[in-house]
Structures are given as C-alpha cells and as structure tokens.
Tab-separated table of C-alpha atoms and ligand atoms in Angstrom:
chain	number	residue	atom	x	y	z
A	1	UNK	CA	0.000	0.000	0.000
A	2	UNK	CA	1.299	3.577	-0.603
A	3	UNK	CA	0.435	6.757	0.461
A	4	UNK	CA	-2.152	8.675	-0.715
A	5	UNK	CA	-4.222	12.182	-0.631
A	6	UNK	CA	-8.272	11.314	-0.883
A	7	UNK	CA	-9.689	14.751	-1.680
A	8	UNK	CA	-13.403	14.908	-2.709
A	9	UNK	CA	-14.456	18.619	-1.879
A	10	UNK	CA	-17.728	18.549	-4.061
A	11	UNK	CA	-21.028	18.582	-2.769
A	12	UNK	CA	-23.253	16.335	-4.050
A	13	UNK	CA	-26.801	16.785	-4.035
A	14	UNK	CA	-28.528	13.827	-5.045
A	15	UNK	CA	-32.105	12.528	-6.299
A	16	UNK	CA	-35.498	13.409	-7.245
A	17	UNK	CA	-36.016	16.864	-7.995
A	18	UNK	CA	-32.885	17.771	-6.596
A	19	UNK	CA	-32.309	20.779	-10.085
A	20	UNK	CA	-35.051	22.835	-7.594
A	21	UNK	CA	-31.937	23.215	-5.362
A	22	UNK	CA	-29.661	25.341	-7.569
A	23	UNK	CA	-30.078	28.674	-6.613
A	24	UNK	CA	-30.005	28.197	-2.925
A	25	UNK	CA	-26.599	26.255	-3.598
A	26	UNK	CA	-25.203	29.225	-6.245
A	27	UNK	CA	-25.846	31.558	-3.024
A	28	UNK	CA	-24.093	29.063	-0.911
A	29	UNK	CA	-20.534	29.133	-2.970
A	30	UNK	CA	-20.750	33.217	-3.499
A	31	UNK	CA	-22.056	32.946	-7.051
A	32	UNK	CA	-23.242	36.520	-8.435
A	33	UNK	CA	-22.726	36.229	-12.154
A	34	UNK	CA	-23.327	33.501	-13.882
A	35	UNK	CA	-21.779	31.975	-16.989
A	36	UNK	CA	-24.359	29.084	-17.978
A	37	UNK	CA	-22.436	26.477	-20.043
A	38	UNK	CA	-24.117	23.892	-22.047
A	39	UNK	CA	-24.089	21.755	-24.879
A	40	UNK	CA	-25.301	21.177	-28.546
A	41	UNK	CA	-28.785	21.334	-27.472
A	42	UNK	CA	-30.114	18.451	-25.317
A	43	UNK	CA	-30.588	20.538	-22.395
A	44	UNK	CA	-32.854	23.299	-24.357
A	45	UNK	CA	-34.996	20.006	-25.871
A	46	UNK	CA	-35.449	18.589	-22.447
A	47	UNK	CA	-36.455	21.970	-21.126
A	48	UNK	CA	-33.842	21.738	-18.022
A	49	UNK	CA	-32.368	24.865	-19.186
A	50	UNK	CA	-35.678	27.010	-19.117
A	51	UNK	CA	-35.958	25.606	-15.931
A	52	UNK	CA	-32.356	26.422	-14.535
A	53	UNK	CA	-33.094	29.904	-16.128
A	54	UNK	CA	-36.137	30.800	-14.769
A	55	UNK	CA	-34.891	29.878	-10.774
A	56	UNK	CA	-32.587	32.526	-11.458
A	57	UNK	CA	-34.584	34.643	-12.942
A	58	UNK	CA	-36.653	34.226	-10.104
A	59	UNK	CA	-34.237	34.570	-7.487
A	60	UNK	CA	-32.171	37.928	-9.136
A	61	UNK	CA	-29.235	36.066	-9.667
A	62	UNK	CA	-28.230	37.187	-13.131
A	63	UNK	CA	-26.369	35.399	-15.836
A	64	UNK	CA	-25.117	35.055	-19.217
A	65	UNK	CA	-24.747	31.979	-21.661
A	66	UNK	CA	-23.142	30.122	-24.051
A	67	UNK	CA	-24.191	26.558	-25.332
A	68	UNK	CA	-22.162	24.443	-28.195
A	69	UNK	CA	-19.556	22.308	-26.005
A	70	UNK	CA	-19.874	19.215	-28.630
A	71	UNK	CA	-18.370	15.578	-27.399
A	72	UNK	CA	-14.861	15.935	-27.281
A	73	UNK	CA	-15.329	19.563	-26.734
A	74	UNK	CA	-13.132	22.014	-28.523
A	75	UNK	CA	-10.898	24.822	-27.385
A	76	UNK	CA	-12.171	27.349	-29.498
A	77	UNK	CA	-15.523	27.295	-27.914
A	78	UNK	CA	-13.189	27.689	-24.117
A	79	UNK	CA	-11.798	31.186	-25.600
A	80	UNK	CA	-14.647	32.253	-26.168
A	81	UNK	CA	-16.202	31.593	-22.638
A	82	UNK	CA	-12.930	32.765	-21.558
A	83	UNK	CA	-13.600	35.961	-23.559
A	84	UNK	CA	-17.120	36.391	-22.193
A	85	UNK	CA	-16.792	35.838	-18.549
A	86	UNK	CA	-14.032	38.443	-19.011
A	87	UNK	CA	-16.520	41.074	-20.471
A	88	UNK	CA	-19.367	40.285	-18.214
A	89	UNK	CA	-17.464	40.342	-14.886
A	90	UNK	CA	-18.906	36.051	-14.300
A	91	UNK	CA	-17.268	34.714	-11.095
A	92	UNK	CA	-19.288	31.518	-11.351
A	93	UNK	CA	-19.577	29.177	-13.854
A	94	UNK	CA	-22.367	26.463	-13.812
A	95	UNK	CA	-22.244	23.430	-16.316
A	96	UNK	CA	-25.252	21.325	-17.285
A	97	UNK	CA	-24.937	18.655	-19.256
A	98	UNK	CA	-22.794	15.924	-19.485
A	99	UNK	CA	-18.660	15.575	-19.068
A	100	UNK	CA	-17.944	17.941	-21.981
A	101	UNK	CA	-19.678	20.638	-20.850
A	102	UNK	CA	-18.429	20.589	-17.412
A	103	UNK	CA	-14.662	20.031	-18.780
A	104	UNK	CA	-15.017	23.008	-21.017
A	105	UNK	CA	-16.674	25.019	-18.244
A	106	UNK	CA	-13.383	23.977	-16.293
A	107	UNK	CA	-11.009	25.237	-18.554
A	108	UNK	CA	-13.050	28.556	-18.938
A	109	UNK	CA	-12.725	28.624	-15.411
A	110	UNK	CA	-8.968	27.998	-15.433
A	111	UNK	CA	-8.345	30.979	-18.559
A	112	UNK	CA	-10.797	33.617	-16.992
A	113	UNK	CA	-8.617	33.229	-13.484
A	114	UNK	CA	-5.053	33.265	-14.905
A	115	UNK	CA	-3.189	35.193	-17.844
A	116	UNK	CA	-2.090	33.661	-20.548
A	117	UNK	CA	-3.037	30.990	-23.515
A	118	UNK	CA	-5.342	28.772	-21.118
A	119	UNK	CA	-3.675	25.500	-23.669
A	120	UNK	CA	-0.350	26.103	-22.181
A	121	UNK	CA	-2.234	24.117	-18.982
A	122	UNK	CA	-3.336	21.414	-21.026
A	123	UNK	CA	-0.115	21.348	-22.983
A	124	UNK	CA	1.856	21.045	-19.709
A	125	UNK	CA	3.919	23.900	-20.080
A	126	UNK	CA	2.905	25.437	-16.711
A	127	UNK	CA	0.176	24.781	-13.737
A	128	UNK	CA	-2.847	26.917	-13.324
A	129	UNK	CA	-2.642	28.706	-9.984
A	130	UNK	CA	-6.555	29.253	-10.253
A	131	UNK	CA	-9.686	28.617	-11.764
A	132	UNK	CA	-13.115	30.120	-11.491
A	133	UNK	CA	-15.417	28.255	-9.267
A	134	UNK	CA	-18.039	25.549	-10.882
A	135	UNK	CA	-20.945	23.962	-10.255
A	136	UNK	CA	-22.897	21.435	-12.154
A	137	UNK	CA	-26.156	20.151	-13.158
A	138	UNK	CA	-25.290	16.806	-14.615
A	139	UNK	CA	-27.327	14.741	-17.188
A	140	UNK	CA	-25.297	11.974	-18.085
A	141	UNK	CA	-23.697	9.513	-15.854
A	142	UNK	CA	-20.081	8.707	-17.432
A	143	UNK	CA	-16.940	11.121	-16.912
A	144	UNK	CA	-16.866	11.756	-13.231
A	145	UNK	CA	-16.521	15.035	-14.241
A	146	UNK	CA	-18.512	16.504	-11.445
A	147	UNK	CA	-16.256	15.756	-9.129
A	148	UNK	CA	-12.681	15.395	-10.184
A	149	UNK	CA	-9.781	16.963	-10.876
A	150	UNK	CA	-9.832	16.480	-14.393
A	151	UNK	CA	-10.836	18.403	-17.434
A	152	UNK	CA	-10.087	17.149	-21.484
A	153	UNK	CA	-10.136	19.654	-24.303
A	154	UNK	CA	-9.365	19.262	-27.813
A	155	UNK	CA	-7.008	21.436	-29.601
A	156	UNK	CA	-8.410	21.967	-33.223
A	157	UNK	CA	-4.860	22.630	-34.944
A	158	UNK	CA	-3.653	19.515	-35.622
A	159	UNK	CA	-6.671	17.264	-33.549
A	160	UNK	CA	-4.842	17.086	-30.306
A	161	UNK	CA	-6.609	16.059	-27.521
A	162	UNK	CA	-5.306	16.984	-23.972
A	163	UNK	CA	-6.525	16.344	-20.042
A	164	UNK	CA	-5.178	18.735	-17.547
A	165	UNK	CA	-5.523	17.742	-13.465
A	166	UNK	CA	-5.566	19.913	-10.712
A	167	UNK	CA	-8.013	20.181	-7.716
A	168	UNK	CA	-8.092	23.633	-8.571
A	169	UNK	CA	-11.306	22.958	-11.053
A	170	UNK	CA	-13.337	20.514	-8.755
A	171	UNK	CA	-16.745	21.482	-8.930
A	172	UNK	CA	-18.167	22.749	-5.717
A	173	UNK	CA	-21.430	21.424	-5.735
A	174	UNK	CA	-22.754	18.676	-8.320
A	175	UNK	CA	-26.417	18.126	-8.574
A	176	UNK	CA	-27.420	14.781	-9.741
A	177	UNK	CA	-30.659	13.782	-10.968
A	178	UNK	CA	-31.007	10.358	-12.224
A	179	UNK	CA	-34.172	11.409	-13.898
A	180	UNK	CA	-32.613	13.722	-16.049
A	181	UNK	CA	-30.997	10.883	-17.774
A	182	UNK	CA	-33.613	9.312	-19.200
A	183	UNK	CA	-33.534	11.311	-22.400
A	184	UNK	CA	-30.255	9.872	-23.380
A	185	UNK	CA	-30.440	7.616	-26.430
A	186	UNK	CA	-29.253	3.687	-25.433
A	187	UNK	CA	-25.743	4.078	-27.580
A	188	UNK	CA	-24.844	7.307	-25.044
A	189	UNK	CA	-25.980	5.420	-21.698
A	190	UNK	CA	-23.894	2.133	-22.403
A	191	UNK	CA	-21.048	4.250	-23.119
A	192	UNK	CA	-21.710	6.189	-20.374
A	193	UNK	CA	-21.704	2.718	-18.103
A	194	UNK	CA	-18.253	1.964	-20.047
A	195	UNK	CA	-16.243	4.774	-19.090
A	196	UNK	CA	-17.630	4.157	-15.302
A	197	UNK	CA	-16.195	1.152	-15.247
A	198	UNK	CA	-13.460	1.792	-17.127
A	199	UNK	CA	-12.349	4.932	-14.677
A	200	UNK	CA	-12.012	2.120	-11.802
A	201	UNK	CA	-10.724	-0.473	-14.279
A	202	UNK	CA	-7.849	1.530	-15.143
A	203	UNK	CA	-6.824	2.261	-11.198
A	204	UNK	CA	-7.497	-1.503	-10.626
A	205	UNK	CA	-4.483	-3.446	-13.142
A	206	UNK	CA	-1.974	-1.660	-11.831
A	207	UNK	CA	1.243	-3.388	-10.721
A	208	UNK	CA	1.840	-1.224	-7.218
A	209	UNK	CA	0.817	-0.840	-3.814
A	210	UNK	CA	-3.373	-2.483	-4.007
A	211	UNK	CA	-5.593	-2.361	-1.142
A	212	UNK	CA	-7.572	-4.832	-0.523
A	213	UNK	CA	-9.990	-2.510	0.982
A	214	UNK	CA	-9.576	-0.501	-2.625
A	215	UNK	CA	-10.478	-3.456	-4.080
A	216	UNK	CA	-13.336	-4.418	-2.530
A	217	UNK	CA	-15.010	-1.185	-3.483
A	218	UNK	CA	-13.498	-1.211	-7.171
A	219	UNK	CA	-15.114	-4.854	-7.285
A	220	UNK	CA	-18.701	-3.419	-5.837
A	221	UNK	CA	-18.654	-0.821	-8.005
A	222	UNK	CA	-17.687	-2.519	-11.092
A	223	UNK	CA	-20.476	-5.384	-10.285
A	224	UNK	CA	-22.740	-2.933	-9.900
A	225	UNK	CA	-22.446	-0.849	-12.933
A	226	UNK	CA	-22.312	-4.268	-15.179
A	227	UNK	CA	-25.479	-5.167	-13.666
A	228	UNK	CA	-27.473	-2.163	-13.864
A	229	UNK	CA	-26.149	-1.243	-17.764
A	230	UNK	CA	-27.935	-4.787	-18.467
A	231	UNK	CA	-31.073	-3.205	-17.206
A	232	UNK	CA	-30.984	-0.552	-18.444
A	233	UNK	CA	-30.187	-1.631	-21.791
A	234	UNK	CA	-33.974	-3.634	-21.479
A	235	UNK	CA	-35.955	-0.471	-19.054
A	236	UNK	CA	-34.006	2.097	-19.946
A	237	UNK	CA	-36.530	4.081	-17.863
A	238	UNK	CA	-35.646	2.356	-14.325
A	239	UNK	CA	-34.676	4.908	-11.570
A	240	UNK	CA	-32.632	2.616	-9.348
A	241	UNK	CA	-30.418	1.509	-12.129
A	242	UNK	CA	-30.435	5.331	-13.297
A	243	UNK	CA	-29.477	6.257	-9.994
A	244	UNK	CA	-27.142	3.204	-9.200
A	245	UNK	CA	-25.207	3.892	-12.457
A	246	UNK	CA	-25.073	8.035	-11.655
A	247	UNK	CA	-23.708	7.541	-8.422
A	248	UNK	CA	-21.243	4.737	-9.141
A	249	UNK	CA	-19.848	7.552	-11.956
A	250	UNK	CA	-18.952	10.110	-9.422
A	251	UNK	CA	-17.342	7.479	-7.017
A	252	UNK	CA	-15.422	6.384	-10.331
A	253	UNK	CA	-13.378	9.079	-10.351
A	254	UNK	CA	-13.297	10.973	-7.437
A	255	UNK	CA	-10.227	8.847	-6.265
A	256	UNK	CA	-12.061	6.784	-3.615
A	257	UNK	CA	-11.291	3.781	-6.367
A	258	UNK	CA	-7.728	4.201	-6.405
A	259	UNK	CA	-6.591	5.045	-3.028
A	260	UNK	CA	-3.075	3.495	-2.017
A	261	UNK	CA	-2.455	2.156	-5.321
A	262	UNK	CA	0.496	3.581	-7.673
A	263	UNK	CA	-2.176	5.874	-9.560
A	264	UNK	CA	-3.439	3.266	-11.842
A	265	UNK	CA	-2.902	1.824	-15.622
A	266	UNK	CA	-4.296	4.837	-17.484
A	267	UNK	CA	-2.903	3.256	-20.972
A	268	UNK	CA	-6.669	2.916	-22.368
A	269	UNK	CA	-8.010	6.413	-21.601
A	270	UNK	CA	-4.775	7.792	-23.254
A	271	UNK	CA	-4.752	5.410	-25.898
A	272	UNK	CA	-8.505	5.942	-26.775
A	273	UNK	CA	-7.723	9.878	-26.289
A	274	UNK	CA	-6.009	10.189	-29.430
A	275	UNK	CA	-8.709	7.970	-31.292
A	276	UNK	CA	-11.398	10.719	-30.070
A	277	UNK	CA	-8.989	13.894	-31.100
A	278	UNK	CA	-8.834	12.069	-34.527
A	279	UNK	CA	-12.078	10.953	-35.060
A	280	UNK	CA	-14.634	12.446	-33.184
A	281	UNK	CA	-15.856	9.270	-31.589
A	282	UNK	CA	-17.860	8.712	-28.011
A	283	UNK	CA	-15.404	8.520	-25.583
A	284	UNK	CA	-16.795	5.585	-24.022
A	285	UNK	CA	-17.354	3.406	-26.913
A	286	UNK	CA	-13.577	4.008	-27.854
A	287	UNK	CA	-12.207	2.715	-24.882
A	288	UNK	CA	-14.523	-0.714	-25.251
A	289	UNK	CA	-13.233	-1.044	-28.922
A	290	UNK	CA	-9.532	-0.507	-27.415
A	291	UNK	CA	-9.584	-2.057	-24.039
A	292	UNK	CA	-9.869	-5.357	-25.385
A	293	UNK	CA	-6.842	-5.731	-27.459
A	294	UNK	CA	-4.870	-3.567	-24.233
A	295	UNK	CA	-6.070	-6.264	-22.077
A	296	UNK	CA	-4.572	-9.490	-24.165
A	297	UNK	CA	-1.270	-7.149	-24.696
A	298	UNK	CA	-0.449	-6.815	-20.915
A	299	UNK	CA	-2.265	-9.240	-18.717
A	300	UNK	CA	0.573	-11.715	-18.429
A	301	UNK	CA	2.640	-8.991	-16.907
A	302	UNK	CA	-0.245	-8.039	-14.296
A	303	UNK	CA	-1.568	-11.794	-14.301
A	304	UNK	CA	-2.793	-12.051	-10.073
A	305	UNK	CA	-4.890	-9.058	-11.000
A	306	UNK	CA	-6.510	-10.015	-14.314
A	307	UNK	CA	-7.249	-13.639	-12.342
A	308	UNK	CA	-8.773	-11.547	-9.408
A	309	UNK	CA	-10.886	-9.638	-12.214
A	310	UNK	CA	-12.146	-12.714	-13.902
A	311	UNK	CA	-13.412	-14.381	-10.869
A	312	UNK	CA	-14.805	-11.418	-8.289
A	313	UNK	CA	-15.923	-8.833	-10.729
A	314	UNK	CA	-16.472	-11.170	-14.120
A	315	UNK	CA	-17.503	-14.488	-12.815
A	316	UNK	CA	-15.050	-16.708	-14.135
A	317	UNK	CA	-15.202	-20.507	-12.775
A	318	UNK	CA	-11.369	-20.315	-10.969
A	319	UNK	CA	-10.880	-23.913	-13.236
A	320	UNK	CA	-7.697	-24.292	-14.661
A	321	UNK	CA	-4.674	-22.110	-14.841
A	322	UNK	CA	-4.446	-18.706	-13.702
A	323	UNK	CA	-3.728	-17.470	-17.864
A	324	UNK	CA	-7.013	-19.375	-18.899
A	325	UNK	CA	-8.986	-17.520	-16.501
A	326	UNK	CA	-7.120	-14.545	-16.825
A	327	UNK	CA	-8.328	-14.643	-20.510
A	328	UNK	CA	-11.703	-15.837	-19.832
A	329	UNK	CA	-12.362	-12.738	-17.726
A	330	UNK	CA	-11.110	-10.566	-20.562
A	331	UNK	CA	-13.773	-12.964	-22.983
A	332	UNK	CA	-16.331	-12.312	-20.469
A	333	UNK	CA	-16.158	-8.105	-20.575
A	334	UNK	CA	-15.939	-8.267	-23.797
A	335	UNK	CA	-19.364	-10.553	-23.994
A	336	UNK	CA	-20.571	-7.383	-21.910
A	337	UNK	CA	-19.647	-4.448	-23.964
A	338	UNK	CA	-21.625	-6.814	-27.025
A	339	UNK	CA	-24.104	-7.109	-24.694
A	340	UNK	CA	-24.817	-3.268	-24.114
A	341	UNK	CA	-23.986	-2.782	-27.892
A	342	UNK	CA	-20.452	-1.333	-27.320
A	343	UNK	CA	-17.801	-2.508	-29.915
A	344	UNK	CA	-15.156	-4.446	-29.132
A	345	UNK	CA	-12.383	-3.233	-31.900
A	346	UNK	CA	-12.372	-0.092	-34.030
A	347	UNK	CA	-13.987	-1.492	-36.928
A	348	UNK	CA	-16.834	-1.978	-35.111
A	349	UNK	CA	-16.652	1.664	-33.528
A	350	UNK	CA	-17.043	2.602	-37.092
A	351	UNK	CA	-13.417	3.693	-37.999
A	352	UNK	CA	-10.384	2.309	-40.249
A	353	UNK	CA	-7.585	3.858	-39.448
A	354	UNK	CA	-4.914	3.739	-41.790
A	355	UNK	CA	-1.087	2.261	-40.527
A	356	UNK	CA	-0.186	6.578	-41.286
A	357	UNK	CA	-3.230	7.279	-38.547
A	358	UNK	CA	-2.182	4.579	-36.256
A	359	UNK	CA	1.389	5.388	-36.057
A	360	UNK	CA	0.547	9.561	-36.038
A	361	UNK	CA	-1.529	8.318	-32.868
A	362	UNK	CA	0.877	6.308	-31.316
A	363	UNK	CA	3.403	8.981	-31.800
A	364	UNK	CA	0.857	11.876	-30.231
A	365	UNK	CA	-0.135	9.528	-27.440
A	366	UNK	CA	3.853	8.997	-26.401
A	367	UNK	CA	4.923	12.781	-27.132
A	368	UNK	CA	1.712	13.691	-24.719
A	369	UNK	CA	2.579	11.182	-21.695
A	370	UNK	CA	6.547	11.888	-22.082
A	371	UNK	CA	7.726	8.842	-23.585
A	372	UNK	CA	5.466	5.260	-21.937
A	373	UNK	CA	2.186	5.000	-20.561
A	374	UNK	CA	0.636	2.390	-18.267
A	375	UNK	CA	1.400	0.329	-15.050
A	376	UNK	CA	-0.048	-3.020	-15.549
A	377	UNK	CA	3.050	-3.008	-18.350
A	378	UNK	CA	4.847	-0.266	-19.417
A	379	UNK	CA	4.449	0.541	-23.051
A	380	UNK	CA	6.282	2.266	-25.198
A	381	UNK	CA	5.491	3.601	-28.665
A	382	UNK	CA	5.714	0.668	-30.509
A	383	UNK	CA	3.777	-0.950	-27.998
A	384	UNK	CA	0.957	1.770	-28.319
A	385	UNK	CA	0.930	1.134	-32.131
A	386	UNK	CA	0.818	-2.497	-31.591
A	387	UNK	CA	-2.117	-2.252	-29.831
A	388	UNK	CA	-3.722	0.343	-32.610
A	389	UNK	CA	-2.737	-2.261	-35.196
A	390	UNK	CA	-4.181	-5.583	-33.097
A	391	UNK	CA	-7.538	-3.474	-32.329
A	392	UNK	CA	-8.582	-3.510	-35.889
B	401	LIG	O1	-24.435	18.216	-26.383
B	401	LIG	P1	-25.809	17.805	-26.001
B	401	LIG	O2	-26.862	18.289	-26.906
B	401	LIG	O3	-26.092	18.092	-24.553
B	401	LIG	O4	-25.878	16.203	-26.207
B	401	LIG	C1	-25.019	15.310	-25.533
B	401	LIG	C2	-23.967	14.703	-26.458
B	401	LIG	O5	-24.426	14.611	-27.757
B	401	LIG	C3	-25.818	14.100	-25.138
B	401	LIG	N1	-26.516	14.240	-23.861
B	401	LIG	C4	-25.989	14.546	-22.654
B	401	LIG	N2	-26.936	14.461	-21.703
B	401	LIG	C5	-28.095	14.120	-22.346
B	401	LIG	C6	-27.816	13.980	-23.716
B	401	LIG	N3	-28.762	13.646	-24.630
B	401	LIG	C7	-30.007	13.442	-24.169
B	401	LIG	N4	-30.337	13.522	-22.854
B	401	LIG	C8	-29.413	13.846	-21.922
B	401	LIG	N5	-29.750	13.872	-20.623
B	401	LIG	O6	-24.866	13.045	-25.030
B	401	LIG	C9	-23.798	13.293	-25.933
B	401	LIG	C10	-22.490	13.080	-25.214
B	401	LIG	O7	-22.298	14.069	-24.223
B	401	LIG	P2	-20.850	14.342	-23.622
B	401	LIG	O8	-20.948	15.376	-22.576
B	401	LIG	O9	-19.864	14.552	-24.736
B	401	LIG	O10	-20.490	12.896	-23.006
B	401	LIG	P3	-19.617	12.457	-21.796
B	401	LIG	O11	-20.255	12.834	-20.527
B	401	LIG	O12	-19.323	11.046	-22.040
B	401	LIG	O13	-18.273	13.339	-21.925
B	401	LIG	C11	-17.269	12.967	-22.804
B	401	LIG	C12	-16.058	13.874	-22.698
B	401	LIG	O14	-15.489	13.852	-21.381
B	401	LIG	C13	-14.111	13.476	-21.458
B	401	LIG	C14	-14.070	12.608	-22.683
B	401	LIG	O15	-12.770	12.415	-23.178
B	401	LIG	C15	-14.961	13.392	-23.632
B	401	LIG	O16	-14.266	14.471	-24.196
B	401	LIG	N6	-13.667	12.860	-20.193
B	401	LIG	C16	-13.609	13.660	-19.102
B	401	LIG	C17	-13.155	13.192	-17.880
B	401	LIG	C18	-13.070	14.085	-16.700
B	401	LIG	N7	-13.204	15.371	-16.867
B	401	LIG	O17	-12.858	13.650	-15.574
B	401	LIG	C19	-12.715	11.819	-17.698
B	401	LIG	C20	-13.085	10.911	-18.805
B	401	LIG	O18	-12.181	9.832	-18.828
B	401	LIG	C21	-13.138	11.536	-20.171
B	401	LIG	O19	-11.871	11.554	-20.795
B	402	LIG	ZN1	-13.074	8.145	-19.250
C-alpha cells in the first residue's frame, strides 16, 4: 500500500427533484454572475435549461450563456467563454450537461482566473494557480466530471486532444438527478456505463501498492455498474439503475477507487484519447473497442490481478490455470460491452484507421505522456501502435 491524498471537496446533491436546489446552492458558494455552459442542445430540448433559467430569474441572480460544447469539446468554444466571462465580470460558472460541458466550463474557469493561452495548462507547459469556481447540473452519468480533478479539451490545430488535473477545477457542488438521464439515447448510456467502469478499471491493473480494501469497493462498483447497464439496456426508464449507475460515476473518479495504489494503468483512456482527437468518436465506446486488445497485450505482466478480475468482478469458474482464466475474464467483458452494444475493436466503432493514422496516434499519445504510458506493463510507442494495429 502507498500513500495517498483522498480529496473529494464537491457537494453532491442527489435525487429526485434535486435541479429545484440550484439557486439556494449558487448563493451558498458566493455565485453573483453567472456563466451558464451547455451543450449542442439536449438541455434546451429537455427543457432543463428554461428551468435552470427561470430559478434565477426568479431569485435575481443574473447570468449570461453560451451553449455548443460538442463531445470531445473544442478549445475554441473555451476562448470564447474565456472571452465572455471576461466582459461580463462572471465569477461563477455552472455546467449542465454531461462531461464535456463541465470540462469546457473547467477550462473557462482555469483561462478567466489566470493570464495567458489557457492551452499552455493542457499542454503542460505550466500549472494553473486558479480557476473560477463551478458547479454542475449533470445529465449523463459517465466522466466523473462533477467531481474530479480532471478536465479534457481538444485542440483543433492539428486534432490534439489533452486532459489537464488539478483540484483547482473541482466542482463545488454537483447536482445529480437520475431522472434527467432518461432522455439519453441507449448508444450514449452504455457508453456512459463503459467509461464508469473503465475509470475504476484503469486504477485496478496496476502493478503497485493495491488495497484490498480498494479493491473491494473497485469490485462493488464494477459489479454494480455491469449489472445495472444490463437493465438498463432492457428499461431504460428504471430509476434505481439510473441512480445506481449516476452515483457509481462520481465514485469512479473521485479517487475513492484508487486510493493506495500507484495511480493506476491509465494506458486505455490515453490510448482511446487520441482515437477521439482524430475521429470524433464517443469517448466511451472508444475505450470498449480498445480495451480489449490492451487487455490481451499486458495481462501476463499483471496476471494475479486479471485472475482476481475474472473471478470477483467477471464471474469466471477459478478452473484451470491462472492465464485461462485470466483470458476468460477478458472474454467475459468483452461478452458485456456486445451485450450493451459497445464494440469491441475499431472497426466496429465505425473507424479504419490507416497504418499513417495509427502510427501519427501512437506517436501523439507517447509525445503527450513523455515517452510510456501504463502500469499493468509499461508501453512504449511501438507498444501503443501495436495495440492500434491488433484493435482492428
Ligand atoms: O451536447 P448535447 O446536446 O447536450 O448532447 C449530448 C452529447 O451529444 C448528449 N446528452 C448529454 N446528456 C443528455 C444527452 N442527450 C439526451 N439527454 C441527456 N440527458 O450526449 C452526448 C455526449 O455528451 P458528452 O458530454 O460529450 O459525453 P460524456 O459525458 O461522455 O463526456 C465525454 C467527454 O469527457 C471526457 C471525454 O474524453 C470526452 O471528451 N472525459 C472527461 C473526464 C473528466 N473530466 O474527468 C474523464 C473521462 O475519462 C473523459 O476523458
Ligand atoms: Zn473516461
């Protein structure tokens, strides 16, 4: 076990109803003007932005906004909430929507409370040293976003996509609904439910310092998500499983998953990042297509975790020797992501890369992480591009 920070400063209102809340909430973290961040539109269908608008409309808090974060949102669209909040004095910024609102509303957050090119951050030439406080109404369970540390933007010149950490941008309150999920088409829920599990699959195959308590909660969680996406995927209109799903997402990523553990694998996320920079595709149906051919690449170097996988969290009969199962567990998610209609390669995701694409990604993904990525086996770029090439 090694040391570790837990930090989880958000607070979460959860349940029913719980959007009625907001205004008493923006009064409770000093919000006076408001920069409304949403997306391409879902919000102003479902009519959660009238509502949200009226409340503080209602209650004199006033605001200005700006909708158009898209998936994988775009740092364009940041300067110019950068550019706004700066003209209209906004010291809060609320997010609704789903994880790319909320990271864009981040890094707004992070360029309205520092000088400079707000990229430089994401580019890791220098740490923020503030950001503008946010709050979110989420409506799709999947990133974590509402309360971690993390925040992804893509870079239009040359499609590079680029996460940036720092507690500085964790959202102070995070109101969670499970109800206002239910608009979300079935592709967007199940990849919702893969990047969940996916957030504590990639602290879980590590090769340093596990807990078993760690575990036991990564195991819970991950049982619990696999279950409830199956649900879902035949009543998509069930509260509990909403509600078991939204909650699992925030625990996901708020650290409580990896906690004495060498900070996790990590090698899918950044290996499906460049995929989504290139692209354009869901984030969480990239990493099933990837994960996969990750998984047959490195489990013989993290082998007592990939057994422990197969039999608490996949089921796997512990028959035979510790490879077989090791690879039956690895069979057995990947029965799961058909089962929720994820793909399990990137032809099914709907892309052919060419060997030019896959080795431009490779190359991006090692240039961004400084040379190797992952801890269940270190890999270095020709690793990465093996993995591209075996994913096809
Ligand atoms: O844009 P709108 O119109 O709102 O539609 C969205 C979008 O098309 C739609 N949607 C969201 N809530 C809905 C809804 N449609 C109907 N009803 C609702 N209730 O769903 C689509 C996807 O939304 P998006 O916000 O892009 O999805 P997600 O939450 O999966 O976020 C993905 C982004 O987050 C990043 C990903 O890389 C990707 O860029 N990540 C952020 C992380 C973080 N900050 O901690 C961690 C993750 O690993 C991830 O990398
Ligand atoms: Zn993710």
């Amino acid at each position: 076990m090694y040391n570790f920070k837990f930090y989880a400063p958000t607070k979460v209102v959860f349940g029913r109803n719980t959007e009625e809340q907001l205004t008493d909430l923006v009064r409770e973290f000093g919000g006076k003007k408001l920069l409304i961040h949403y997306g391409g539109g879902s919000v102003i269908r479902s009519g959660l932005l009238q509502k949200v608008k009226d409340q503080l409309d209602s209650s004199g808090i006033s605001y200005v906004s700006l909708g158009g974060a898209v998936p994988n949102p775009r740092l364009g669209l940041v300067y110019q909430g950068i550019e706004l909040c700066r003209r209209e004095g906004v010291d809060f910024i609320l997010a609704v929507g789903g994880g790319s609102a909320i990271d864009s509303a981040k890094a707004i957050g992070y360029g309205a409370a520092n000088e400079g090119d707000v990229w430089d951050f994401y580019d890791h030439k220098r740490q923020a040293s503030a950001c503008l406080p946010v709050g979110v109404i989420l409506t799709l369970a999947a990133t974590g976003s509402e309360m971690s540390d993390s925040s992804v933007i893509t870079r239009e010149e040359g499609l590079v996509k680029r996460g940036y950490n720092s507690d500085l941008c964790r959202p102070r309150f995070a109101i969670m609904n499970p109800e206002l999920t239910m608009t979300l088409p079935d592709y967007q829920t199940a990849c919702g439910c893969t990047d969940i599990m996916m957030h504590t699959m990639e602290r879980y195959f590590t090769n340093g310092g596990n807990m078993e308590i760690t575990d036991a909660l990564a195991e819970g969680l991950l049982r619990t998500v696999k279950e409830n996406a199956l649900i879902l995927r035949r009543d998509p209109g069930n509260y509990d499983a909403r509600a078991e799903v939204m909650w699992a997402g925030s625990l996901a990523h708020n650290g409580l998953t990896g906690c004495g553990s060498d900070g996790g694998d990590w090698a899918s996320h950044k290996l499906e990042h460049e995929i989504g920079g290139l692209f354009d595709v869901a984030h969480g149906a990239g990493l099933a297509a990837i994960w996969g051919s990750w998984a047959r690449y490195v489990y013989r170097d993290c082998l007592s975790r990939f057994r422990k996988f197969a039999v608490n969290v996949m089921g796997v009969a512990e028959t035979g020797f510790d490879e077989e199962i090791a690879l039956r567990g690895i069979e057995a998610m990947e029965d799961f992501y058909r089962q929720i209609h994820m793909p399990t390669n990137l032809h099914e995701l709907g892309i052919e890369p060419t060997e030019e694409q896959m080795a431009d990604m490779a190359h991006k993904c090692a240039v961004g992480a400084g040379g190797s990525i992952g801890s269940a086996r270190k890999l270095s770029e020709k690793d990465m591009l093996a993995i591209y090439q075996a994913s096809r």
